[in-house]
mmCIF file of C-alpha atoms in Angstrom:
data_model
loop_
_atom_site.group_PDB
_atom_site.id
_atom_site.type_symbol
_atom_site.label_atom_id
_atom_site.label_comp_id
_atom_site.label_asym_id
_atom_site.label_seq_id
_atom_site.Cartn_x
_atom_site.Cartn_y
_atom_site.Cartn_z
ATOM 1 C CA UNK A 1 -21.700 52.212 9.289
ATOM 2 C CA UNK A 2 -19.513 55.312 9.165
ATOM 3 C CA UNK A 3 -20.796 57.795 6.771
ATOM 4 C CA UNK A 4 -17.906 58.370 3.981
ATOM 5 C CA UNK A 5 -16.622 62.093 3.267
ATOM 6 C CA UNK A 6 -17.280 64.448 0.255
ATOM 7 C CA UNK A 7 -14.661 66.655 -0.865
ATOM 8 C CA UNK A 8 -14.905 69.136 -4.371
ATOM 9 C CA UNK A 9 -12.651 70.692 -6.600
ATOM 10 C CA UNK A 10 -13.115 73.474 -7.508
ATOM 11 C CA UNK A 11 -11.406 76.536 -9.810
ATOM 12 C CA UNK A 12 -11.269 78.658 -12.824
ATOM 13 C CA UNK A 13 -10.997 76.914 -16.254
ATOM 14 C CA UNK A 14 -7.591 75.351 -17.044
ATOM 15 C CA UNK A 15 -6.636 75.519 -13.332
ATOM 16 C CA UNK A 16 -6.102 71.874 -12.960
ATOM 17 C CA UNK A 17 -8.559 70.573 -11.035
ATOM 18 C CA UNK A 18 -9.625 67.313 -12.983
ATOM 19 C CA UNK A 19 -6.076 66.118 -13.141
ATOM 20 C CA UNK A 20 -6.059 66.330 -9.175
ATOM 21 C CA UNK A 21 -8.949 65.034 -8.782
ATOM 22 C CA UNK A 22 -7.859 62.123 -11.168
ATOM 23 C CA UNK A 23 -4.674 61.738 -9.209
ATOM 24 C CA UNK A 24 -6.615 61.954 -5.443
ATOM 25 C CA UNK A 25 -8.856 59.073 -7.020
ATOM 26 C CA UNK A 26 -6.036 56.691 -8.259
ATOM 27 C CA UNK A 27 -4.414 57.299 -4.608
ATOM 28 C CA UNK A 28 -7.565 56.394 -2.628
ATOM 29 C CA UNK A 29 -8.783 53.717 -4.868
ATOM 30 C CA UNK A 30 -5.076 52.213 -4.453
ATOM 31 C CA UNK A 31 -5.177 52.379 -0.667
ATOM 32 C CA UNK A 32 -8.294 50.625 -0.488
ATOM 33 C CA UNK A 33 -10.986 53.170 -0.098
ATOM 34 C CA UNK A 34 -14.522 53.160 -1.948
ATOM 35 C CA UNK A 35 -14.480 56.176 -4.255
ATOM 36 C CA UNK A 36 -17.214 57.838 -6.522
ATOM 37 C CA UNK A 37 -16.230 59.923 -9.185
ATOM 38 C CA UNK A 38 -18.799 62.662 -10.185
ATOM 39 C CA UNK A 39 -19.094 66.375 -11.605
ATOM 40 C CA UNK A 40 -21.249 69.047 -12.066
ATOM 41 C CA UNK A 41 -22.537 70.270 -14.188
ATOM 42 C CA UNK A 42 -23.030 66.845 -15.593
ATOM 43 C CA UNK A 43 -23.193 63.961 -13.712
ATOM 44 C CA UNK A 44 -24.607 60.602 -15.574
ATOM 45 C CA UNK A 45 -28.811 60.935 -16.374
ATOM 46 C CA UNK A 46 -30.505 63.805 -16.416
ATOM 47 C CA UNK A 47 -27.105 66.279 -15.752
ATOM 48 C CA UNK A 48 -25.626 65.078 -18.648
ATOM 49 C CA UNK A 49 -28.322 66.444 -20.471
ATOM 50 C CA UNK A 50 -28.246 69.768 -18.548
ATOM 51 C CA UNK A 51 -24.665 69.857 -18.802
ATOM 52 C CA UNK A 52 -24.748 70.003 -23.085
ATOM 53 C CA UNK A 53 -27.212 73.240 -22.399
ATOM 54 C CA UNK A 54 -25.317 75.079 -20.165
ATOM 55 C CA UNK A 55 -22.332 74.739 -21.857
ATOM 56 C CA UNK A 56 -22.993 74.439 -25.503
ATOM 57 C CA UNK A 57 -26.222 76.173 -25.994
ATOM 58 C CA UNK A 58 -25.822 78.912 -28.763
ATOM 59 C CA UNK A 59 -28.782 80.931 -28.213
ATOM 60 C CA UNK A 60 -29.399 83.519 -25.652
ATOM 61 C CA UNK A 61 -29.541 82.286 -21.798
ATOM 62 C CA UNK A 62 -30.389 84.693 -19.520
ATOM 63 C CA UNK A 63 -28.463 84.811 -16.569
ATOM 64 C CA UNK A 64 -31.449 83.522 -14.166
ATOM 65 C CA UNK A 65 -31.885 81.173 -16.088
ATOM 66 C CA UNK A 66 -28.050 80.051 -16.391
ATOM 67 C CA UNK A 67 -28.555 79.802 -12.664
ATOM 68 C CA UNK A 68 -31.174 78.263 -12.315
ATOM 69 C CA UNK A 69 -30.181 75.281 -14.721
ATOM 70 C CA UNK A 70 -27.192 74.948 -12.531
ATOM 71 C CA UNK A 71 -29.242 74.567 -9.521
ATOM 72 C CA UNK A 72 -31.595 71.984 -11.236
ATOM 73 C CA UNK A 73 -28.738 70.257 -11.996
ATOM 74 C CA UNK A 74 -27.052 70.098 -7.973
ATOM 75 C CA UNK A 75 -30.186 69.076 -6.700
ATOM 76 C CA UNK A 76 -30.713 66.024 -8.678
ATOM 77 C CA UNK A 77 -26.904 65.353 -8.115
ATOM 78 C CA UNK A 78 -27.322 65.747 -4.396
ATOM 79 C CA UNK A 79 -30.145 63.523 -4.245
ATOM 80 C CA UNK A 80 -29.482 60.689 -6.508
ATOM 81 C CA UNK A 81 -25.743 60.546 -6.637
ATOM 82 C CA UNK A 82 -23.703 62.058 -3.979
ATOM 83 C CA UNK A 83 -26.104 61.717 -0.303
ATOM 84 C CA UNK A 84 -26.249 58.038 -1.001
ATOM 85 C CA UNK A 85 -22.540 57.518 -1.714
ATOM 86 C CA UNK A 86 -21.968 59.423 1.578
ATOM 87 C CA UNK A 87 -24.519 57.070 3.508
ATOM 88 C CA UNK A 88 -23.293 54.281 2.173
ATOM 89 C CA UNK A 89 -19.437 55.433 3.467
ATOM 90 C CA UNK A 90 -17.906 56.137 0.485
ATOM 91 C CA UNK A 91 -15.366 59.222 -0.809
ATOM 92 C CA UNK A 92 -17.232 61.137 -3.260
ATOM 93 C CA UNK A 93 -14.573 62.883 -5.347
ATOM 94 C CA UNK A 94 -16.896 65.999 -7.281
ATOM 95 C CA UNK A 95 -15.548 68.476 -10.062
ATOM 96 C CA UNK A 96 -16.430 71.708 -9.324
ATOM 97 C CA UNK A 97 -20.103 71.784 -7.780
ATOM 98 C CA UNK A 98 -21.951 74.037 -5.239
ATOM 99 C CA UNK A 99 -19.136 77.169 -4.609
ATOM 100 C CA UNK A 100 -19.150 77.532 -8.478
ATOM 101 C CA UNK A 101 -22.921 78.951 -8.970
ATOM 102 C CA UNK A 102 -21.429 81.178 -5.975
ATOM 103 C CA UNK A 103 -18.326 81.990 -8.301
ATOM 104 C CA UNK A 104 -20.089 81.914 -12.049
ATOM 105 C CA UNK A 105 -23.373 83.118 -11.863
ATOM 106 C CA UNK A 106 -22.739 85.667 -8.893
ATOM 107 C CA UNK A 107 -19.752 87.065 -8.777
ATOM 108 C CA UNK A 108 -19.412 86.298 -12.975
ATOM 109 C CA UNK A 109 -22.973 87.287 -13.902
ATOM 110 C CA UNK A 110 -23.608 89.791 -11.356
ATOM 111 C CA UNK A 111 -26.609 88.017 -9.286
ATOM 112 C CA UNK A 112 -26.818 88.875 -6.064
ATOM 113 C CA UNK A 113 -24.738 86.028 -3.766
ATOM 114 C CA UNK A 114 -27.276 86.056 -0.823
ATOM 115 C CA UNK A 115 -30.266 84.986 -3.220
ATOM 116 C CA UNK A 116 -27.840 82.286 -4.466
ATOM 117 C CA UNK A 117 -27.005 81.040 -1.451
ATOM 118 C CA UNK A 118 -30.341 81.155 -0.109
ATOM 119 C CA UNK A 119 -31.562 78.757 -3.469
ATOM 120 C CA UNK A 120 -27.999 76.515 -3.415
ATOM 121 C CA UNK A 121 -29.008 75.657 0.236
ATOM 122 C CA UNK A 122 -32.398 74.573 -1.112
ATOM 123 C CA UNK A 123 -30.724 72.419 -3.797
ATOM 124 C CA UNK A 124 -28.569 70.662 -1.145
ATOM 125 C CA UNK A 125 -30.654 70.213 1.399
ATOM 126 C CA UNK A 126 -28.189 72.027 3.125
ATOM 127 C CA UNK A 127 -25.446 69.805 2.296
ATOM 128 C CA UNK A 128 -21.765 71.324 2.345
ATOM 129 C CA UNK A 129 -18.239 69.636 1.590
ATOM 130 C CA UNK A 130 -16.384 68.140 3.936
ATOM 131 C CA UNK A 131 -13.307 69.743 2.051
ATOM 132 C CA UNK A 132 -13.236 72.075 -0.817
ATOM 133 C CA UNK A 133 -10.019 72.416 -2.825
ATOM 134 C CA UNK A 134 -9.292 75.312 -4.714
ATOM 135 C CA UNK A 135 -6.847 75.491 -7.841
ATOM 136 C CA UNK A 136 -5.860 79.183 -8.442
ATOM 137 C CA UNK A 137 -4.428 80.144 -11.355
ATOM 138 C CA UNK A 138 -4.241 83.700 -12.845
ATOM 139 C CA UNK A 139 -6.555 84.247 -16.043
ATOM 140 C CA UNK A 140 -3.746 84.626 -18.824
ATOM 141 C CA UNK A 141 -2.671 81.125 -17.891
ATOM 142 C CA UNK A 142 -6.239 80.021 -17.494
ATOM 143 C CA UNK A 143 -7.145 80.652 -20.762
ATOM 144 C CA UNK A 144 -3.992 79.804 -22.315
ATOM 145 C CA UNK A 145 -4.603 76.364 -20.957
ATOM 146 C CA UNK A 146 -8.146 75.747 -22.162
ATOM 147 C CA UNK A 147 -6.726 76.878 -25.719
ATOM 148 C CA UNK A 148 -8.890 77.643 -29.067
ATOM 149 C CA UNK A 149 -12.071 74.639 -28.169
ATOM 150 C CA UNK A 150 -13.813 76.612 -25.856
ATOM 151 C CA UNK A 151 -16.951 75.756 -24.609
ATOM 152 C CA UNK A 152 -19.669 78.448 -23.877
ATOM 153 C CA UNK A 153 -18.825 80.067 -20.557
ATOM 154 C CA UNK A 154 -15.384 79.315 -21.475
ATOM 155 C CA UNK A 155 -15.430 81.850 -24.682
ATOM 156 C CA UNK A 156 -16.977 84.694 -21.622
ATOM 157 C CA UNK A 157 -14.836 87.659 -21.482
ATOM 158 C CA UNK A 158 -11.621 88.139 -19.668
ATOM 159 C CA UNK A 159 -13.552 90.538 -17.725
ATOM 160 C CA UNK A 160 -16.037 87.737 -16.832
ATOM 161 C CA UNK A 161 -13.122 85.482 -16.279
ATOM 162 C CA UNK A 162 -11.341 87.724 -13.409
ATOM 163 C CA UNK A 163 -14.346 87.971 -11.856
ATOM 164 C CA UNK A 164 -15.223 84.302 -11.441
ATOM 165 C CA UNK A 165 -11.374 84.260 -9.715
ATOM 166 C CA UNK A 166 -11.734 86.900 -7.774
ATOM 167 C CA UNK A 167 -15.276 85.044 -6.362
ATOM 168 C CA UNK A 168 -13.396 82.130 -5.910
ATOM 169 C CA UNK A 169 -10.623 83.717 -4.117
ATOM 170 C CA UNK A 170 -13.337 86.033 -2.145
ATOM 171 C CA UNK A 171 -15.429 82.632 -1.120
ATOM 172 C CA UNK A 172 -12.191 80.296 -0.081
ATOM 173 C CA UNK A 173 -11.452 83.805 3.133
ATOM 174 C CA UNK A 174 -14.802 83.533 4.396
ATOM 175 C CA UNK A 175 -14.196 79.555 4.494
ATOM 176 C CA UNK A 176 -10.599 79.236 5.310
ATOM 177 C CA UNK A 177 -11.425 76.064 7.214
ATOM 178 C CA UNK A 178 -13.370 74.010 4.438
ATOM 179 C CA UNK A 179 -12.131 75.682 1.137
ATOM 180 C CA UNK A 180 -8.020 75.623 0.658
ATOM 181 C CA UNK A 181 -6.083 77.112 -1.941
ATOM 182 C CA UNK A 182 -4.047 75.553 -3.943
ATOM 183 C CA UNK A 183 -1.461 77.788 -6.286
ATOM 184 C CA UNK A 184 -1.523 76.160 -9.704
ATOM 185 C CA UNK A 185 1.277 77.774 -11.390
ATOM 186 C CA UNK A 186 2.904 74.721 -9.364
ATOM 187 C CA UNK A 187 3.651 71.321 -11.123
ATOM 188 C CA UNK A 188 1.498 68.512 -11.082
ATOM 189 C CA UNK A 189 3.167 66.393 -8.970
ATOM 190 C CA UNK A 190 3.624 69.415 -5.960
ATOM 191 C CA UNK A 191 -0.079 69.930 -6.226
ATOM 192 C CA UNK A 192 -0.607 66.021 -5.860
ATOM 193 C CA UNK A 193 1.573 66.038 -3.232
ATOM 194 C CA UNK A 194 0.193 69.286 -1.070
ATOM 195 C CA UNK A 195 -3.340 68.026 -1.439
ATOM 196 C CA UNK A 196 -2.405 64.709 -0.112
ATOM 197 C CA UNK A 197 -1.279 66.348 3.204
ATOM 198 C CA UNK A 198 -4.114 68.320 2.899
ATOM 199 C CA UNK A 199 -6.683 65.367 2.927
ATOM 200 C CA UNK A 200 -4.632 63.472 5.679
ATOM 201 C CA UNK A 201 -6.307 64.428 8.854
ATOM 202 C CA UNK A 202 -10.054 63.484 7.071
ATOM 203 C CA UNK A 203 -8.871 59.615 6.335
#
């Protein structure tokens, strides 16, 4: 059996990324492919639970320990959810996993990116995308689309906001091959349409 493909979405908050990645999913799912839809933080058991503390928690986390839940959280999603999708030759369709404790905690928090990488290849089991899509958008629109219900690392400073984009934007040069960028000042549809041709050559 072929082994299927795994492709992320990732991005700052309000850049658009879980309506593409709803869109990509109706596509595939239309032209006959077997999809799994998953997130992170978040995905269904135990990173659901995780998912409420990181981002509703209002005491104190320290940013280790921000990072660390976030790891805790990918490695139980790599294991139980998205390695035996993959095996099993299905698309696994994630929001916004593995390049964002790159993005958040290090470039956000100020945690040195090595050490993060070093502990996110741990949590994978060295496990990378096949294809990483990246929704830029600048922060004033960012923010402006998440409006007044923030959650907690969406209510972060602007400061802390710019430098989760400029992470992103820093992580997608020294990938050019697996992470793309998308500009997402564009409309839906273009988006839909430029990631389609984008994920053309993997079917």
């Amino acid at each position: 059996m072929q082994k299927g493909l795994f492709i992320t979405f990732e991005g700052c908050d309000g850049c658009g990324k879980t309506t593409q990645l709803e869109l990509l999913a109706k596509y595939l799912q239309d032209k006959g492919y077997d999809v799994i839809v998953t997130r992170e933080p978040g995905a269904r058991g135990l990173g659901e639970t995780l998912r409420e503390i990181l981002l509703n928690y209002d005491g104190e986390v320290s940013s280790n320990c921000e990072s660390f839940l976030f790891l805790a959280d990918r490695a139980q999603h790599i294991d139980t959810i998205v390695k035996p999708a993959i095996d099993a030759g299905k698309i696994v369709l994630c929001d916004g996993p593995i390049d964002s404790t790159a993005a958040y905690p290090g470039h956000g928090r100020g945690l040195d990116i090595d050490q993060i990488n070093y502990l996110n290849n741990i949590a994978t089991s060295g496990l990378k995308p096949n294809l990483t899509l990246l929704f830029d958008v600048d922060t004033e629109t960012s923010m402006a689309r998440v409006g007044k219900n923030k959650d907690r690392m969406e209510s972060a400073d602007i400061e802390f906001q710019e430098k989760v984009r400029r992470g992103y934007l820093e992580l997608a040069k020294a990938e050019p091959k697996r992470i793309r960028v998308f500009d997402s000042r564009k409309t839906i549809e273009q988006l839909h349409q430029e990631v389609l041709g984008t994920i053309a050559p993997l079917l």
